[in-house]
JSON list of C-alpha atoms in Angstrom, two decimals:
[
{"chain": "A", "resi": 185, "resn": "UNK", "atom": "CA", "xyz": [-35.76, 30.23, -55.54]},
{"chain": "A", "resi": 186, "resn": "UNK", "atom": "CA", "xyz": [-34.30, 31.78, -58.52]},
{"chain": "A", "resi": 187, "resn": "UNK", "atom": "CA", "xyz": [-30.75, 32.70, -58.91]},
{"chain": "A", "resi": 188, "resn": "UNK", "atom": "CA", "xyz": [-29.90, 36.64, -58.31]},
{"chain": "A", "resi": 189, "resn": "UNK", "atom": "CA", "xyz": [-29.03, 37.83, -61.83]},
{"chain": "A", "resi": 190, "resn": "UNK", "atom": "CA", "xyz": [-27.00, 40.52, -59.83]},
{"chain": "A", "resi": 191, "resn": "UNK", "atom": "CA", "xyz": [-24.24, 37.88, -58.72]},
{"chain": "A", "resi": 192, "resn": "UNK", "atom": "CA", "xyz": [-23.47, 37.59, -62.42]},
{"chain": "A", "resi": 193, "resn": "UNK", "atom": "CA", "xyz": [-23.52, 41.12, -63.25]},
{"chain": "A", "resi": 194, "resn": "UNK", "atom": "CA", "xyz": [-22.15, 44.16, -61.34]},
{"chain": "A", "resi": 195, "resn": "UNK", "atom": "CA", "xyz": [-22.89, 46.80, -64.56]},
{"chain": "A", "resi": 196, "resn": "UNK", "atom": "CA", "xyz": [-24.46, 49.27, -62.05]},
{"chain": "A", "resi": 197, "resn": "UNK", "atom": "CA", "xyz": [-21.77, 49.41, -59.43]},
{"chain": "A", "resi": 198, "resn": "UNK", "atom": "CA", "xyz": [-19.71, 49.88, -62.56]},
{"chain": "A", "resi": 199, "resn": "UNK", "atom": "CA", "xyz": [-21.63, 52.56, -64.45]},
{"chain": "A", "resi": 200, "resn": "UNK", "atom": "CA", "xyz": [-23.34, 55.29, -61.83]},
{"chain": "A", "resi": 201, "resn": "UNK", "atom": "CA", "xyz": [-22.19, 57.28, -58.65]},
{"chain": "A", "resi": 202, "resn": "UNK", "atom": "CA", "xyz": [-23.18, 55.85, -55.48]},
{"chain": "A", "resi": 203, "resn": "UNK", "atom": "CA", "xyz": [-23.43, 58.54, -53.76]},
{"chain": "A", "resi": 204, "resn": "UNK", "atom": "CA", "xyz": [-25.43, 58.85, -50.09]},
{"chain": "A", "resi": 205, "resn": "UNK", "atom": "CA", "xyz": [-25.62, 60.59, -47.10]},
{"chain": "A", "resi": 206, "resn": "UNK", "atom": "CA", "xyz": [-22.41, 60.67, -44.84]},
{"chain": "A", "resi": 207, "resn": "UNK", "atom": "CA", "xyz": [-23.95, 59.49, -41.91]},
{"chain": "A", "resi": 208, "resn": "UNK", "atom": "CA", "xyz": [-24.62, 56.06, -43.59]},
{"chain": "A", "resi": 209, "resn": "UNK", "atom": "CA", "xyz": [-21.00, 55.91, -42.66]},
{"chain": "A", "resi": 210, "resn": "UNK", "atom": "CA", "xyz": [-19.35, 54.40, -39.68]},
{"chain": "A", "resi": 211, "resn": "UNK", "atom": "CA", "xyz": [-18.69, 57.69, -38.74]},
{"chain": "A", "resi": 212, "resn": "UNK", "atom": "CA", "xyz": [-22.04, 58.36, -37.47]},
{"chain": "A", "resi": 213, "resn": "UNK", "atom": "CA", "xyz": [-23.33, 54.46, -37.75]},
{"chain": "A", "resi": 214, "resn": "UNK", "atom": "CA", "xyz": [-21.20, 51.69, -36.32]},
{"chain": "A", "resi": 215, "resn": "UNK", "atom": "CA", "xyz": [-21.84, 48.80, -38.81]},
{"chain": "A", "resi": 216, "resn": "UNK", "atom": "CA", "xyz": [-22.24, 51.32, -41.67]},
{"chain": "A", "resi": 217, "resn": "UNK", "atom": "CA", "xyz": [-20.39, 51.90, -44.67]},
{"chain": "A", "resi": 218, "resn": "UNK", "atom": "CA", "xyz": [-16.83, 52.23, -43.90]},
{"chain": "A", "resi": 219, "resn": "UNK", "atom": "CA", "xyz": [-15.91, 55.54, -44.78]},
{"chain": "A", "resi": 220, "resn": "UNK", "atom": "CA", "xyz": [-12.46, 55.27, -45.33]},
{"chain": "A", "resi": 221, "resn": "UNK", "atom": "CA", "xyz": [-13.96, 53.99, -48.54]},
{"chain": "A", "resi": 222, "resn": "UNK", "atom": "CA", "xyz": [-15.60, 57.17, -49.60]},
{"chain": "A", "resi": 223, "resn": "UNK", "atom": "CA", "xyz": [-14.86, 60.25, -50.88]},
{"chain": "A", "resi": 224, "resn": "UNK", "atom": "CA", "xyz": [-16.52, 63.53, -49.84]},
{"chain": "A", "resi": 225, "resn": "UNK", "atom": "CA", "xyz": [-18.67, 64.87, -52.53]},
{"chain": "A", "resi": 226, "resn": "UNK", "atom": "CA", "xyz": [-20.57, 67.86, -50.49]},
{"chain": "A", "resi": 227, "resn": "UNK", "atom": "CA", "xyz": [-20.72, 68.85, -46.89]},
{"chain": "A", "resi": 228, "resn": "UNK", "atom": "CA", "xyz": [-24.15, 66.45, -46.65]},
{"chain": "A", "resi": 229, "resn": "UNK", "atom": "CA", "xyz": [-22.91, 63.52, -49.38]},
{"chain": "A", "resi": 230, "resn": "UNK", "atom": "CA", "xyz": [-20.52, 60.69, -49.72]},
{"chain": "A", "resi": 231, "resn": "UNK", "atom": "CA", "xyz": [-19.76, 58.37, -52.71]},
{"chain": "A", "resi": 232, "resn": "UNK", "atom": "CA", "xyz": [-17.96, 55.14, -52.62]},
{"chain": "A", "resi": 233, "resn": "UNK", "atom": "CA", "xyz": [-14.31, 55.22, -53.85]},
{"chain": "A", "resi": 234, "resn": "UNK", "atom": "CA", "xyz": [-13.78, 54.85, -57.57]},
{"chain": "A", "resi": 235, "resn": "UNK", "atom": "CA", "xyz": [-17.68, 55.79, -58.60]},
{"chain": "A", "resi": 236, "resn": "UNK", "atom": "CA", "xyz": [-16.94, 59.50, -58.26]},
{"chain": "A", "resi": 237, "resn": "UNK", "atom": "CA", "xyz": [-14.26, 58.43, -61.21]},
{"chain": "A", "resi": 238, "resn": "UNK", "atom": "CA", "xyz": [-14.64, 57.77, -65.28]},
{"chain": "A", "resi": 239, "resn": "UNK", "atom": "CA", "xyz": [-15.21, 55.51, -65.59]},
{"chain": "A", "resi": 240, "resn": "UNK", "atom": "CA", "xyz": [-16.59, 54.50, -62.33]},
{"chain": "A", "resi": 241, "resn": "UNK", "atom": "CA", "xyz": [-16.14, 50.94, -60.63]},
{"chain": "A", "resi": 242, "resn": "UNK", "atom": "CA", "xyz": [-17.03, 51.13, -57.26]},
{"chain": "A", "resi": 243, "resn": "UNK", "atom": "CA", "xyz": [-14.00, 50.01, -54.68]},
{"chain": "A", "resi": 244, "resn": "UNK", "atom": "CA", "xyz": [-16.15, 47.32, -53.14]},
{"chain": "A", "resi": 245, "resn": "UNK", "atom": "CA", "xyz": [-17.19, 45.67, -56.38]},
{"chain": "A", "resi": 246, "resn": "UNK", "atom": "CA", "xyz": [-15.02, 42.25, -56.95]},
{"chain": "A", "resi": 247, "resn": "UNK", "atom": "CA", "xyz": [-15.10, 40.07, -59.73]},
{"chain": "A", "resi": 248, "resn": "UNK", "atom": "CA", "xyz": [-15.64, 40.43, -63.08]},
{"chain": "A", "resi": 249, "resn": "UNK", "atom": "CA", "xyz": [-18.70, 42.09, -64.67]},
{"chain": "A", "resi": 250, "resn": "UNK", "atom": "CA", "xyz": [-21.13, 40.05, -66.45]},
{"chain": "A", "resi": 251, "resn": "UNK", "atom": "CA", "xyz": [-19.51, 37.25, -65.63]},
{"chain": "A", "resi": 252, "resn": "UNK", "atom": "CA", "xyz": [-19.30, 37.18, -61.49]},
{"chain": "A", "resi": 253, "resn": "UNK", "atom": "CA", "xyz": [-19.32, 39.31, -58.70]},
{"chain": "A", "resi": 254, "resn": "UNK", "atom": "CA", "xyz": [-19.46, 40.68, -55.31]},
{"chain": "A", "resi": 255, "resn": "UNK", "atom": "CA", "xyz": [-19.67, 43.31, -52.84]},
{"chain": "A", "resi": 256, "resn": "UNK", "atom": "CA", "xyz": [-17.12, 42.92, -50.65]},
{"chain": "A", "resi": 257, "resn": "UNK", "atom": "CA", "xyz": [-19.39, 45.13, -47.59]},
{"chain": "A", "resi": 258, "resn": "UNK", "atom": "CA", "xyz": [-22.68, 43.66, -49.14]},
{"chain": "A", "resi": 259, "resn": "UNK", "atom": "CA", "xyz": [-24.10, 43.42, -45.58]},
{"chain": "A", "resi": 260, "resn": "UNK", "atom": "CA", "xyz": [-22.82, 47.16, -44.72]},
{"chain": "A", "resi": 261, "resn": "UNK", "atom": "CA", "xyz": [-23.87, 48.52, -48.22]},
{"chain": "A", "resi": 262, "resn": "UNK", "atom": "CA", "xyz": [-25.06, 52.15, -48.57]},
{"chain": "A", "resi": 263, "resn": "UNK", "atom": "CA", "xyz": [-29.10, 52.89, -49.47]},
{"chain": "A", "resi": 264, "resn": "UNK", "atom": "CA", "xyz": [-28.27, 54.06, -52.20]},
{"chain": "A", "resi": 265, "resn": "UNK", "atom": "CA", "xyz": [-27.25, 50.23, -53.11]},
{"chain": "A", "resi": 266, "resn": "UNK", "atom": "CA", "xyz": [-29.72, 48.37, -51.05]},
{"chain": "A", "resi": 267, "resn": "UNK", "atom": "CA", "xyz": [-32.53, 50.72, -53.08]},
{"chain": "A", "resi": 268, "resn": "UNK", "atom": "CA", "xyz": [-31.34, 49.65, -56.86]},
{"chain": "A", "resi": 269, "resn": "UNK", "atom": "CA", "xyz": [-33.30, 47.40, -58.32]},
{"chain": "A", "resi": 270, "resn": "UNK", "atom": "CA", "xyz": [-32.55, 44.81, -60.97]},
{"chain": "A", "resi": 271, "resn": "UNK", "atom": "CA", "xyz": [-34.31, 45.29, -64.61]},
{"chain": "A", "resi": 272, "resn": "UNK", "atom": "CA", "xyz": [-37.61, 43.70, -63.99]},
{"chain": "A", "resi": 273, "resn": "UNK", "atom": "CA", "xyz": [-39.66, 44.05, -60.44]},
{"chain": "A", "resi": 274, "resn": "UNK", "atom": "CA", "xyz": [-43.25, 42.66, -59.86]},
{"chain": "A", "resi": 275, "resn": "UNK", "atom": "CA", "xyz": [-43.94, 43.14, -63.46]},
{"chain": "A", "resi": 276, "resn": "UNK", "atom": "CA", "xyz": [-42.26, 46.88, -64.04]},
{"chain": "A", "resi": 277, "resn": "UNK", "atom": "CA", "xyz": [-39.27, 47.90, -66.08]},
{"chain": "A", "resi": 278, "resn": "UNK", "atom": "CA", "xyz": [-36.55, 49.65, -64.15]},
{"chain": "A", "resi": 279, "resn": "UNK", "atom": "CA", "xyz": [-34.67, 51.92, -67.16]},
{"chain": "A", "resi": 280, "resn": "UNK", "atom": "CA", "xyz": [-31.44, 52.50, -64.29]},
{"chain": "A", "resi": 281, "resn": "UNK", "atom": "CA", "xyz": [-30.33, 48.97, -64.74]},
{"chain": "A", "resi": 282, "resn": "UNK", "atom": "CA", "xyz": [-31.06, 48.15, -68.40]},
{"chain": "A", "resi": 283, "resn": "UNK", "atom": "CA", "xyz": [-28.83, 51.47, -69.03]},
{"chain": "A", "resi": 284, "resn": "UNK", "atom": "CA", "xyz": [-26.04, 49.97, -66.68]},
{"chain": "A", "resi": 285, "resn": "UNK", "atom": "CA", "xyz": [-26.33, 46.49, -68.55]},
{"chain": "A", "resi": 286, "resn": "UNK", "atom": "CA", "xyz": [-26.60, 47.73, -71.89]},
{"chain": "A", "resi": 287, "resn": "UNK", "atom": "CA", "xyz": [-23.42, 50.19, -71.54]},
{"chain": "A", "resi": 288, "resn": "UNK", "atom": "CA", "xyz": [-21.41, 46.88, -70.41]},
{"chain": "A", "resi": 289, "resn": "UNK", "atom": "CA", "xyz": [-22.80, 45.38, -72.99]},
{"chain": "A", "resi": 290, "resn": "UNK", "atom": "CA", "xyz": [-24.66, 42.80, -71.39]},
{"chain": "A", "resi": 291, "resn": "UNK", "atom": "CA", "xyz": [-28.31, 41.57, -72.57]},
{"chain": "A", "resi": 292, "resn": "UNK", "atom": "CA", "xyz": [-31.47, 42.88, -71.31]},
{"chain": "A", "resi": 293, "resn": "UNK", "atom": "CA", "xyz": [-32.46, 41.02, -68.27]},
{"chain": "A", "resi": 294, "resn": "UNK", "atom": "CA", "xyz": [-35.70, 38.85, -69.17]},
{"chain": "A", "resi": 295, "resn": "UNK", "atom": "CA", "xyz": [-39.06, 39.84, -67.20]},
{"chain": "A", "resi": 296, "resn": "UNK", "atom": "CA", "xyz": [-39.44, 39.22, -63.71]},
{"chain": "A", "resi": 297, "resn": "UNK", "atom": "CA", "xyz": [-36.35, 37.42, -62.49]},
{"chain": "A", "resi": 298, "resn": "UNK", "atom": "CA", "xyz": [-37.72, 37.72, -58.50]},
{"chain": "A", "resi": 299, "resn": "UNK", "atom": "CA", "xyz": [-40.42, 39.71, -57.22]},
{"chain": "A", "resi": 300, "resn": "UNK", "atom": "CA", "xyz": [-41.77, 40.61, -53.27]},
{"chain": "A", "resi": 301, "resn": "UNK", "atom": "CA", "xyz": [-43.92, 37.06, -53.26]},
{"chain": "A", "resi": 302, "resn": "UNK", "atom": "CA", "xyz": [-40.37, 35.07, -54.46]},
{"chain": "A", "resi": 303, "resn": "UNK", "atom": "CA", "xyz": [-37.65, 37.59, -53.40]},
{"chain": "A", "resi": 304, "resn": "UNK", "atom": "CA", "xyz": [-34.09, 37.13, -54.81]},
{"chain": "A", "resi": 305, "resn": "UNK", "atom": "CA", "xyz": [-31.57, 35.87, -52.77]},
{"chain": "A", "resi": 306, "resn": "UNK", "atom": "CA", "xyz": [-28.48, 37.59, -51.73]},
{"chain": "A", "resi": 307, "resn": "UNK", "atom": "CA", "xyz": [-26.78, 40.06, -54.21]},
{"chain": "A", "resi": 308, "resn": "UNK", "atom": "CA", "xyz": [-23.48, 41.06, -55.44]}
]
């Protein structure tokens, strides 16, 4: 299996709003996103702490970009996180991450790092 070029990155949870519905929250979802790290953003929307912010690093992100990182509620993570997809998947260019890599100044991930026949292990 081939290593998760997200452990060694972390430019998107540094560079956009994650921002999702409120119910994805333990509010509403026990095991979901604890909301005490959110921030209201609408009467419908959330967004983790610190993403709602510029620059924006989201509160759960640990480590250092580009070089290593984490989620520290990777297994309680919003869909808004879940959904993102690295640079290259089964052969198509994703434009969100290369933008989040490239601000950060971090290379251009090289084609097809995982795909749905060889998925990538466990994220940041």
């Amino acid at each position: 299996m081939e290593d998760n070029p997200c452990l060694s990155c972390g430019a998107c949870c540094a560079f956009y709003r994650a921002t999702f519905y409120w119910a994805e929250t333990d509010l509403a979802c026990p095991g979901g996103v604890p909301a005490e790290m959110t921030v209201k953003i609408n009467d419908f929307m959330v967004a983790m702490k610190g993403t709602e912010k510029h620059p924006p690093r989201c509160i759960s992100l640990n480590g250092t970009i580009g070089v290593s990182v984490a989620c520290t509620i990777y297994e309680r993570r919003s869909s808004v996180c879940r959904n993102f997809l690295p640079a290259w998947q089964d052969s198509a260019f994703i434009t969100r991450c290369a933008q989040a890599r490239l601000a950060h100044g971090l290379p251009a991930l090289p084609p097809n790092p995982g795909s749905n026949d060889h998925p990538l292990p466990r994220a940041a």
